[in-house]
Amino acid sequence: ILVNEPTIVALERRSNKVFAVGMEARRMDGRTADDIYICRPLKDGVIAEFSVTESVLSYFIDKALNRSKSFWSFLAVKPRVIVGIPSGATQVEKRAVEEAAIASGAREVYLIDEPMAAAIGAGLPVMEPRGCMVLDIGGGTTEAAVISMGGTVASMSSRIAGDEMNEEVSRFFRHHYNLLIGDYTAEDIKINIGSAYPYNGVKTTQVKGRDLISGLPRMVEANSDEIRNALQKIFIGIADLVKSALEITPPELAADVLDRGMMLAGGGALIKGLDQFLTREIGIPVHIAPQALESVALGAGKALANMSIFRKVLFSSRTSR
């Protein structure tokens, strides 16, 4: 993986020109002056701001190809691009992704369902005649899918995902501590002491924010039990999503899932104890992908590099004129 950065952009308010992209823009979030604002061009896994998405893709493609060097500029390299999309994306949303990628400098554009890409990236035998189940917990969406012979047999998706977890953490501190915290503070708390299942010992962390009553900076100490309780309804919602997908799965494939278990992928898979929680709630073995955070990217890359094997799992292709 050459580039691994968040899809976030800092824009100049007057000219709407791109000021910073990716990690640099993330570090500015909540710290910018009035003439700079932060934009997240993707919402729930699909394009919300087309022109900004185009700028982001161009930046990442240039960075991956190292086009800043005159050698690449001289060759004018145009790459093939594969994009993971939510399985419930509409035709209009798919077309927008294709057009944005072409406008960003891609030679060819292919689309793949994110659960399929996650399953491939996790090493599941998606082309074989047996049921493979994957639960991909991203930032904007969570998707549960049962896959067999290169096709998605049953799937369910929900917006109960990583961003919703962050919002729930922020809501907890507002209601229980009268403390306003930033989005990335909430995310850090989730990552560092968040858990779905009790573990030995209670972890604590110091949380800094702004007091909602006095308006002054304040620090409080929170513990892992509090955060787990705050996120409990989200974890239950994810378990219910998996159950819904299994309820529409053919019995033979459901038996395969019972035997082999379900694979967790995406950033949400790294929540401590989530595998144990889901095993308890659903009654099937749950495994965490070796590189859960990068599973979709790795699977998409593998599919693009092995088109003769995975052509069936790709939705469409567009070429630049």
mmCIF file of C-alpha atoms in Angstrom:
data_model
loop_
_atom_site.group_PDB
_atom_site.id
_atom_site.type_symbol
_atom_site.label_atom_id
_atom_site.label_comp_id
_atom_site.label_asym_id
_atom_site.label_seq_id
_atom_site.Cartn_x
_atom_site.Cartn_y
_atom_site.Cartn_z
ATOM 1 C CA ILE A 1 0.000 0.000 0.000
ATOM 2 C CA LEU A 2 1.614 3.236 -1.192
ATOM 3 C CA VAL A 3 -0.907 5.741 0.169
ATOM 4 C CA ASN A 4 -3.028 5.302 3.295
ATOM 5 C CA GLU A 5 -4.718 8.567 4.243
ATOM 6 C CA PRO A 6 -8.178 9.775 5.295
ATOM 7 C CA THR A 7 -10.520 11.230 2.682
ATOM 8 C CA ILE A 8 -10.613 14.724 4.105
ATOM 9 C CA VAL A 9 -9.805 18.077 2.508
ATOM 10 C CA ALA A 10 -9.035 21.595 3.734
ATOM 11 C CA LEU A 11 -10.417 24.249 1.368
ATOM 12 C CA GLU A 12 -9.949 28.005 1.110
ATOM 13 C CA ARG A 13 -13.331 29.538 1.844
ATOM 14 C CA ARG A 14 -13.174 32.383 -0.697
ATOM 15 C CA SER A 15 -11.704 30.594 -3.701
ATOM 16 C CA ASN A 16 -12.740 27.026 -2.782
ATOM 17 C CA LYS A 17 -9.229 25.937 -3.743
ATOM 18 C CA VAL A 18 -7.691 22.873 -2.117
ATOM 19 C CA PHE A 19 -5.392 23.895 0.736
ATOM 20 C CA ALA A 20 -4.492 20.456 2.138
ATOM 21 C CA VAL A 21 -5.504 16.812 1.646
ATOM 22 C CA GLY A 22 -5.410 13.631 3.706
ATOM 23 C CA MET A 23 -3.405 13.486 6.935
ATOM 24 C CA GLU A 24 -2.335 17.119 6.625
ATOM 25 C CA ALA A 25 -5.981 18.224 6.410
ATOM 26 C CA ARG A 26 -6.931 15.903 9.281
ATOM 27 C CA ARG A 27 -4.396 17.596 11.553
ATOM 28 C CA MET A 28 -6.042 20.944 10.744
ATOM 29 C CA ASP A 29 -9.570 19.825 11.623
ATOM 30 C CA GLY A 30 -10.906 21.991 14.454
ATOM 31 C CA ARG A 31 -7.795 24.184 14.369
ATOM 32 C CA THR A 32 -8.309 26.294 11.228
ATOM 33 C CA ALA A 33 -8.911 30.026 10.889
ATOM 34 C CA ASP A 34 -12.132 31.349 9.372
ATOM 35 C CA ASP A 35 -10.683 31.447 5.851
ATOM 36 C CA ILE A 36 -10.124 27.647 5.816
ATOM 37 C CA TYR A 37 -12.804 24.986 6.231
ATOM 38 C CA ILE A 38 -12.725 21.201 6.372
ATOM 39 C CA CYS A 39 -14.697 19.073 3.903
ATOM 40 C CA ARG A 40 -15.381 15.343 3.874
ATOM 41 C CA PRO A 41 -16.317 14.642 0.233
ATOM 42 C CA LEU A 42 -17.578 11.108 0.912
ATOM 43 C CA LYS A 43 -20.641 10.368 3.014
ATOM 44 C CA ASP A 44 -21.835 6.858 3.878
ATOM 45 C CA GLY A 45 -19.303 5.462 1.415
ATOM 46 C CA VAL A 46 -20.500 7.413 -1.652
ATOM 47 C CA ILE A 47 -19.691 10.785 -3.202
ATOM 48 C CA ALA A 48 -21.268 13.808 -1.535
ATOM 49 C CA GLU A 49 -19.061 16.515 -3.120
ATOM 50 C CA PHE A 50 -18.115 15.600 -6.695
ATOM 51 C CA SER A 51 -15.534 18.302 -7.485
ATOM 52 C CA VAL A 52 -13.779 17.856 -4.141
ATOM 53 C CA THR A 53 -13.708 14.071 -4.593
ATOM 54 C CA GLU A 54 -12.084 14.586 -7.989
ATOM 55 C CA SER A 55 -9.383 16.756 -6.394
ATOM 56 C CA VAL A 56 -8.757 14.170 -3.673
ATOM 57 C CA LEU A 57 -8.448 11.315 -6.167
ATOM 58 C CA SER A 58 -6.075 13.353 -8.341
ATOM 59 C CA TYR A 59 -3.911 14.086 -5.312
ATOM 60 C CA PHE A 60 -3.755 10.453 -4.206
ATOM 61 C CA ILE A 61 -3.115 9.150 -7.739
ATOM 62 C CA ASP A 62 -0.313 11.681 -8.197
ATOM 63 C CA LYS A 63 1.161 10.739 -4.836
ATOM 64 C CA ALA A 64 1.001 7.012 -5.567
ATOM 65 C CA LEU A 65 2.652 7.421 -8.958
ATOM 66 C CA ASN A 66 5.077 10.022 -7.654
ATOM 67 C CA ARG A 67 4.087 12.264 -10.550
ATOM 68 C CA SER A 68 5.694 15.256 -8.927
ATOM 69 C CA LYS A 69 8.903 14.067 -10.580
ATOM 70 C CA SER A 70 9.401 15.177 -14.161
ATOM 71 C CA PHE A 71 9.925 11.576 -15.316
ATOM 72 C CA TRP A 72 6.324 10.605 -14.541
ATOM 73 C CA SER A 73 4.988 13.897 -15.911
ATOM 74 C CA PHE A 74 6.823 13.240 -19.154
ATOM 75 C CA LEU A 75 5.348 9.754 -19.484
ATOM 76 C CA ALA A 76 1.875 11.026 -18.485
ATOM 77 C CA VAL A 77 1.113 7.687 -16.860
ATOM 78 C CA LYS A 78 -2.604 6.957 -16.539
ATOM 79 C CA PRO A 79 -3.349 4.098 -14.154
ATOM 80 C CA ARG A 80 -6.106 1.541 -14.012
ATOM 81 C CA VAL A 81 -8.246 2.258 -10.957
ATOM 82 C CA ILE A 82 -10.541 0.007 -8.940
ATOM 83 C CA VAL A 83 -12.910 1.540 -6.393
ATOM 84 C CA GLY A 84 -14.679 -0.219 -3.540
ATOM 85 C CA ILE A 85 -18.296 0.896 -3.154
ATOM 86 C CA PRO A 86 -21.078 -0.025 -0.701
ATOM 87 C CA SER A 87 -23.129 -2.972 -1.935
ATOM 88 C CA GLY A 88 -26.273 -0.846 -1.758
ATOM 89 C CA ALA A 89 -24.938 1.963 -3.964
ATOM 90 C CA THR A 90 -27.362 3.155 -6.652
ATOM 91 C CA GLN A 91 -26.561 3.312 -10.364
ATOM 92 C CA VAL A 92 -26.307 7.100 -10.093
ATOM 93 C CA GLU A 93 -23.804 6.800 -7.237
ATOM 94 C CA LYS A 94 -21.762 4.216 -9.157
ATOM 95 C CA ARG A 95 -21.700 6.450 -12.240
ATOM 96 C CA ALA A 96 -20.525 9.387 -10.122
ATOM 97 C CA VAL A 97 -17.609 7.323 -8.796
ATOM 98 C CA GLU A 98 -16.611 6.257 -12.315
ATOM 99 C CA GLU A 99 -16.758 9.803 -13.660
ATOM 100 C CA ALA A 100 -14.767 11.204 -10.743
ATOM 101 C CA ALA A 101 -12.035 8.595 -11.235
ATOM 102 C CA ILE A 102 -11.841 9.231 -14.996
ATOM 103 C CA ALA A 103 -11.699 12.995 -14.418
ATOM 104 C CA SER A 104 -8.890 12.418 -11.912
ATOM 105 C CA GLY A 105 -6.656 10.833 -14.524
ATOM 106 C CA ALA A 106 -7.564 7.138 -14.541
ATOM 107 C CA ARG A 107 -7.195 5.178 -17.771
ATOM 108 C CA GLU A 108 -9.741 2.530 -16.778
ATOM 109 C CA VAL A 109 -12.127 2.345 -13.825
ATOM 110 C CA TYR A 110 -13.550 -0.808 -12.252
ATOM 111 C CA LEU A 111 -15.991 -1.076 -9.346
ATOM 112 C CA ILE A 112 -16.177 -3.774 -6.687
ATOM 113 C CA ASP A 113 -18.500 -4.235 -3.709
ATOM 114 C CA GLU A 114 -16.643 -3.418 -0.505
ATOM 115 C CA PRO A 115 -17.679 -6.646 1.286
ATOM 116 C CA MET A 116 -16.370 -8.661 -1.675
ATOM 117 C CA ALA A 117 -13.103 -6.717 -1.671
ATOM 118 C CA ALA A 118 -12.803 -7.170 2.096
ATOM 119 C CA ALA A 119 -13.341 -10.926 1.768
ATOM 120 C CA ILE A 120 -10.684 -11.200 -0.947
ATOM 121 C CA GLY A 121 -8.295 -9.057 1.088
ATOM 122 C CA ALA A 122 -8.861 -11.267 4.128
ATOM 123 C CA GLY A 123 -7.964 -14.353 2.101
ATOM 124 C CA LEU A 124 -11.414 -15.965 1.972
ATOM 125 C CA PRO A 125 -12.044 -18.451 -0.899
ATOM 126 C CA VAL A 126 -14.736 -16.304 -2.532
ATOM 127 C CA MET A 127 -14.651 -18.161 -5.869
ATOM 128 C CA GLU A 128 -15.301 -21.594 -4.358
ATOM 129 C CA PRO A 129 -18.774 -23.199 -3.986
ATOM 130 C CA ARG A 130 -19.025 -22.677 -0.243
ATOM 131 C CA GLY A 131 -20.341 -19.940 1.989
ATOM 132 C CA CYS A 132 -17.961 -17.244 3.180
ATOM 133 C CA MET A 133 -19.272 -14.525 5.487
ATOM 134 C CA VAL A 134 -17.647 -11.149 5.997
ATOM 135 C CA LEU A 135 -18.604 -8.218 8.212
ATOM 136 C CA ASP A 136 -16.995 -5.003 6.988
ATOM 137 C CA ILE A 137 -17.237 -2.171 9.538
ATOM 138 C CA GLY A 138 -16.091 1.029 7.874
ATOM 139 C CA GLY A 139 -16.471 4.665 8.797
ATOM 140 C CA GLY A 140 -19.808 5.408 7.155
ATOM 141 C CA THR A 141 -21.321 1.964 6.631
ATOM 142 C CA THR A 142 -21.307 -1.537 8.082
ATOM 143 C CA GLU A 143 -21.993 -4.378 5.652
ATOM 144 C CA ALA A 144 -22.602 -8.059 6.312
ATOM 145 C CA ALA A 145 -22.419 -10.374 3.312
ATOM 146 C CA VAL A 146 -22.454 -14.081 2.532
ATOM 147 C CA ILE A 147 -20.438 -14.880 -0.591
ATOM 148 C CA SER A 148 -20.186 -18.007 -2.735
ATOM 149 C CA MET A 149 -18.728 -18.694 -6.203
ATOM 150 C CA GLY A 150 -17.828 -15.060 -6.799
ATOM 151 C CA GLY A 151 -21.282 -13.711 -6.011
ATOM 152 C CA THR A 152 -22.978 -12.092 -3.040
ATOM 153 C CA VAL A 153 -25.809 -14.415 -1.997
ATOM 154 C CA ALA A 154 -27.111 -12.390 0.952
ATOM 155 C CA SER A 155 -26.187 -8.969 2.272
ATOM 156 C CA MET A 156 -27.339 -6.272 4.660
ATOM 157 C CA SER A 157 -25.957 -2.788 5.225
ATOM 158 C CA SER A 158 -26.381 -0.109 7.864
ATOM 159 C CA ARG A 159 -25.059 3.333 8.696
ATOM 160 C CA ILE A 160 -24.259 2.083 12.197
ATOM 161 C CA ALA A 161 -20.492 2.211 11.754
ATOM 162 C CA GLY A 162 -17.298 3.878 12.934
ATOM 163 C CA ASP A 163 -18.493 7.471 12.535
ATOM 164 C CA GLU A 164 -21.631 6.673 14.514
ATOM 165 C CA MET A 165 -19.441 5.221 17.281
ATOM 166 C CA ASN A 166 -17.462 8.472 17.418
ATOM 167 C CA GLU A 167 -20.683 10.483 17.662
ATOM 168 C CA GLU A 168 -21.916 8.251 20.477
ATOM 169 C CA VAL A 169 -18.680 8.807 22.409
ATOM 170 C CA SER A 170 -19.013 12.586 21.933
ATOM 171 C CA ARG A 171 -22.650 12.419 23.047
ATOM 172 C CA PHE A 172 -21.654 10.504 26.177
ATOM 173 C CA PHE A 173 -19.208 13.226 27.273
ATOM 174 C CA ARG A 174 -21.719 15.988 26.556
ATOM 175 C CA HIS A 175 -24.443 14.335 28.622
ATOM 176 C CA HIS A 176 -22.409 12.856 31.487
ATOM 177 C CA TYR A 177 -19.541 15.322 31.875
ATOM 178 C CA ASN A 178 -20.882 18.519 30.252
ATOM 179 C CA LEU A 179 -17.748 18.342 28.122
ATOM 180 C CA LEU A 180 -17.544 19.147 24.419
ATOM 181 C CA ILE A 181 -14.867 17.134 22.596
ATOM 182 C CA GLY A 182 -13.743 17.040 18.970
ATOM 183 C CA ASP A 183 -14.415 14.265 16.462
ATOM 184 C CA TYR A 184 -10.847 13.016 16.510
ATOM 185 C CA THR A 185 -10.653 13.072 20.291
ATOM 186 C CA ALA A 186 -13.741 10.846 20.294
ATOM 187 C CA GLU A 187 -12.106 8.538 17.758
ATOM 188 C CA ASP A 188 -8.914 8.301 19.809
ATOM 189 C CA ILE A 189 -10.948 7.408 22.906
ATOM 190 C CA LYS A 190 -12.790 4.703 20.954
ATOM 191 C CA ILE A 191 -9.536 3.229 19.671
ATOM 192 C CA ASN A 192 -7.582 3.426 22.928
ATOM 193 C CA ILE A 193 -10.086 2.307 25.575
ATOM 194 C CA GLY A 194 -13.202 1.327 23.628
ATOM 195 C CA SER A 195 -14.311 -2.301 23.902
ATOM 196 C CA ALA A 196 -17.315 -4.467 23.153
ATOM 197 C CA TYR A 197 -16.575 -7.171 25.704
ATOM 198 C CA PRO A 198 -15.329 -6.929 29.309
ATOM 199 C CA TYR A 199 -11.645 -7.653 29.777
ATOM 200 C CA ASN A 200 -9.413 -7.933 32.812
ATOM 201 C CA GLY A 201 -8.743 -4.577 34.400
ATOM 202 C CA VAL A 202 -10.263 -1.179 33.704
ATOM 203 C CA LYS A 203 -8.376 1.186 31.420
ATOM 204 C CA THR A 204 -8.556 4.927 31.973
ATOM 205 C CA THR A 205 -7.662 7.938 29.873
ATOM 206 C CA GLN A 206 -7.590 11.690 30.358
ATOM 207 C CA VAL A 207 -9.970 13.545 28.063
ATOM 208 C CA LYS A 208 -9.588 17.245 27.287
ATOM 209 C CA GLY A 209 -12.336 19.450 25.928
ATOM 210 C CA ARG A 210 -14.423 22.556 26.588
ATOM 211 C CA ASP A 211 -16.763 22.795 29.550
ATOM 212 C CA LEU A 212 -20.299 23.434 28.304
ATOM 213 C CA ILE A 213 -21.212 25.472 31.398
ATOM 214 C CA SER A 214 -18.150 27.649 32.011
ATOM 215 C CA GLY A 215 -16.877 27.656 28.435
ATOM 216 C CA LEU A 216 -13.354 27.012 29.718
ATOM 217 C CA PRO A 217 -10.969 24.157 28.883
ATOM 218 C CA ARG A 218 -11.364 21.191 31.231
ATOM 219 C CA MET A 219 -9.965 17.686 31.644
ATOM 220 C CA VAL A 220 -11.802 14.625 32.950
ATOM 221 C CA GLU A 221 -10.819 10.996 33.460
ATOM 222 C CA ALA A 222 -12.916 8.349 31.722
ATOM 223 C CA ASN A 223 -12.669 4.568 31.874
ATOM 224 C CA SER A 224 -13.214 1.672 29.498
ATOM 225 C CA ASP A 225 -16.380 0.469 31.245
ATOM 226 C CA GLU A 226 -18.067 3.818 30.590
ATOM 227 C CA ILE A 227 -17.149 3.802 26.916
ATOM 228 C CA ARG A 228 -18.263 0.185 26.467
ATOM 229 C CA ASN A 229 -21.648 1.001 27.978
ATOM 230 C CA ALA A 230 -21.958 4.094 25.780
ATOM 231 C CA LEU A 231 -21.329 2.007 22.649
ATOM 232 C CA GLN A 232 -23.410 -1.000 23.666
ATOM 233 C CA LYS A 233 -26.464 -0.193 21.547
ATOM 234 C CA ILE A 234 -24.243 0.195 18.482
ATOM 235 C CA PHE A 235 -22.673 -3.221 19.038
ATOM 236 C CA ILE A 236 -26.149 -4.736 19.435
ATOM 237 C CA GLY A 237 -27.205 -3.034 16.194
ATOM 238 C CA ILE A 238 -24.240 -4.590 14.378
ATOM 239 C CA ALA A 239 -25.120 -8.033 15.768
ATOM 240 C CA ASP A 240 -28.717 -7.582 14.597
ATOM 241 C CA LEU A 241 -27.436 -6.692 11.119
ATOM 242 C CA VAL A 242 -25.496 -9.967 10.936
ATOM 243 C CA LYS A 243 -28.543 -11.909 12.113
ATOM 244 C CA SER A 244 -30.663 -10.285 9.393
ATOM 245 C CA ALA A 245 -28.155 -11.329 6.723
ATOM 246 C CA LEU A 246 -28.070 -14.901 8.032
ATOM 247 C CA GLU A 247 -31.880 -15.068 8.053
ATOM 248 C CA ILE A 248 -31.955 -14.646 4.251
ATOM 249 C CA THR A 249 -29.014 -16.992 3.606
ATOM 250 C CA PRO A 250 -29.748 -20.399 1.991
ATOM 251 C CA PRO A 251 -29.443 -23.207 4.582
ATOM 252 C CA GLU A 252 -26.462 -24.947 2.958
ATOM 253 C CA LEU A 253 -24.451 -21.741 2.947
ATOM 254 C CA ALA A 254 -25.600 -20.915 6.478
ATOM 255 C CA ALA A 255 -24.211 -24.300 7.547
ATOM 256 C CA ASP A 256 -20.869 -23.352 5.953
ATOM 257 C CA VAL A 257 -20.837 -20.120 7.955
ATOM 258 C CA LEU A 258 -21.569 -22.045 11.148
ATOM 259 C CA ASP A 259 -18.625 -24.356 10.404
ATOM 260 C CA ARG A 260 -16.098 -21.775 9.227
ATOM 261 C CA GLY A 261 -17.277 -18.648 10.989
ATOM 262 C CA MET A 262 -17.416 -15.010 9.953
ATOM 263 C CA MET A 263 -14.506 -12.711 9.101
ATOM 264 C CA LEU A 264 -14.342 -9.202 10.579
ATOM 265 C CA ALA A 265 -12.810 -6.473 8.409
ATOM 266 C CA GLY A 266 -12.585 -2.694 8.387
ATOM 267 C CA GLY A 267 -11.435 -0.328 11.107
ATOM 268 C CA GLY A 268 -14.341 -1.290 13.359
ATOM 269 C CA ALA A 269 -13.022 -4.852 13.499
ATOM 270 C CA LEU A 270 -10.212 -3.565 15.712
ATOM 271 C CA ILE A 271 -12.563 -2.619 18.564
ATOM 272 C CA LYS A 272 -11.345 -4.753 21.446
ATOM 273 C CA GLY A 273 -13.532 -7.766 22.169
ATOM 274 C CA LEU A 274 -15.927 -7.230 19.258
ATOM 275 C CA ASP A 275 -15.216 -10.736 17.964
ATOM 276 C CA GLN A 276 -16.073 -12.233 21.366
ATOM 277 C CA PHE A 277 -19.208 -10.101 21.669
ATOM 278 C CA LEU A 278 -20.497 -11.196 18.239
ATOM 279 C CA THR A 279 -19.725 -14.851 18.943
ATOM 280 C CA ARG A 280 -21.774 -14.621 22.134
ATOM 281 C CA GLU A 281 -24.678 -12.781 20.486
ATOM 282 C CA ILE A 282 -24.897 -14.763 17.231
ATOM 283 C CA GLY A 283 -23.467 -18.163 18.103
ATOM 284 C CA ILE A 284 -20.952 -18.492 15.258
ATOM 285 C CA PRO A 285 -17.143 -18.339 15.311
ATOM 286 C CA VAL A 286 -15.819 -14.854 14.526
ATOM 287 C CA HIS A 287 -12.308 -14.142 13.240
ATOM 288 C CA ILE A 288 -10.473 -10.852 12.692
ATOM 289 C CA ALA A 289 -8.810 -10.358 9.296
ATOM 290 C CA PRO A 290 -4.990 -10.279 9.480
ATOM 291 C CA GLN A 291 -4.917 -6.714 8.112
ATOM 292 C CA ALA A 292 -8.461 -5.697 8.954
ATOM 293 C CA LEU A 293 -8.026 -1.965 8.388
ATOM 294 C CA GLU A 294 -6.610 -2.462 4.880
ATOM 295 C CA SER A 295 -8.707 -5.478 3.818
ATOM 296 C CA VAL A 296 -10.822 -3.617 1.247
ATOM 297 C CA ALA A 297 -7.801 -1.934 -0.355
ATOM 298 C CA LEU A 298 -5.801 -5.176 -0.411
ATOM 299 C CA GLY A 299 -8.712 -7.135 -1.871
ATOM 300 C CA ALA A 300 -9.418 -4.526 -4.529
ATOM 301 C CA GLY A 301 -5.756 -4.517 -5.517
ATOM 302 C CA LYS A 302 -5.675 -8.312 -5.671
ATOM 303 C CA ALA A 303 -8.786 -8.369 -7.871
ATOM 304 C CA LEU A 304 -7.292 -5.794 -10.244
ATOM 305 C CA ALA A 305 -3.970 -7.637 -10.432
ATOM 306 C CA ASN A 306 -5.691 -10.994 -11.102
ATOM 307 C CA MET A 307 -8.442 -10.044 -13.535
ATOM 308 C CA SER A 308 -8.551 -13.506 -15.085
ATOM 309 C CA ILE A 309 -9.610 -14.960 -11.721
ATOM 310 C CA PHE A 310 -11.756 -12.180 -10.289
ATOM 311 C CA ARG A 311 -13.355 -10.615 -13.380
ATOM 312 C CA LYS A 312 -16.734 -11.951 -12.244
ATOM 313 C CA VAL A 313 -16.719 -9.876 -9.057
ATOM 314 C CA LEU A 314 -16.173 -6.554 -10.855
ATOM 315 C CA PHE A 315 -19.261 -4.580 -11.750
ATOM 316 C CA SER A 316 -18.311 -2.382 -14.655
ATOM 317 C CA SER A 317 -15.449 -0.754 -16.456
ATOM 318 C CA ARG A 318 -15.055 2.707 -17.922
ATOM 319 C CA THR A 319 -12.205 3.956 -20.069
ATOM 320 C CA SER A 320 -11.038 7.516 -20.582
ATOM 321 C CA ARG A 321 -11.473 9.003 -24.029
#
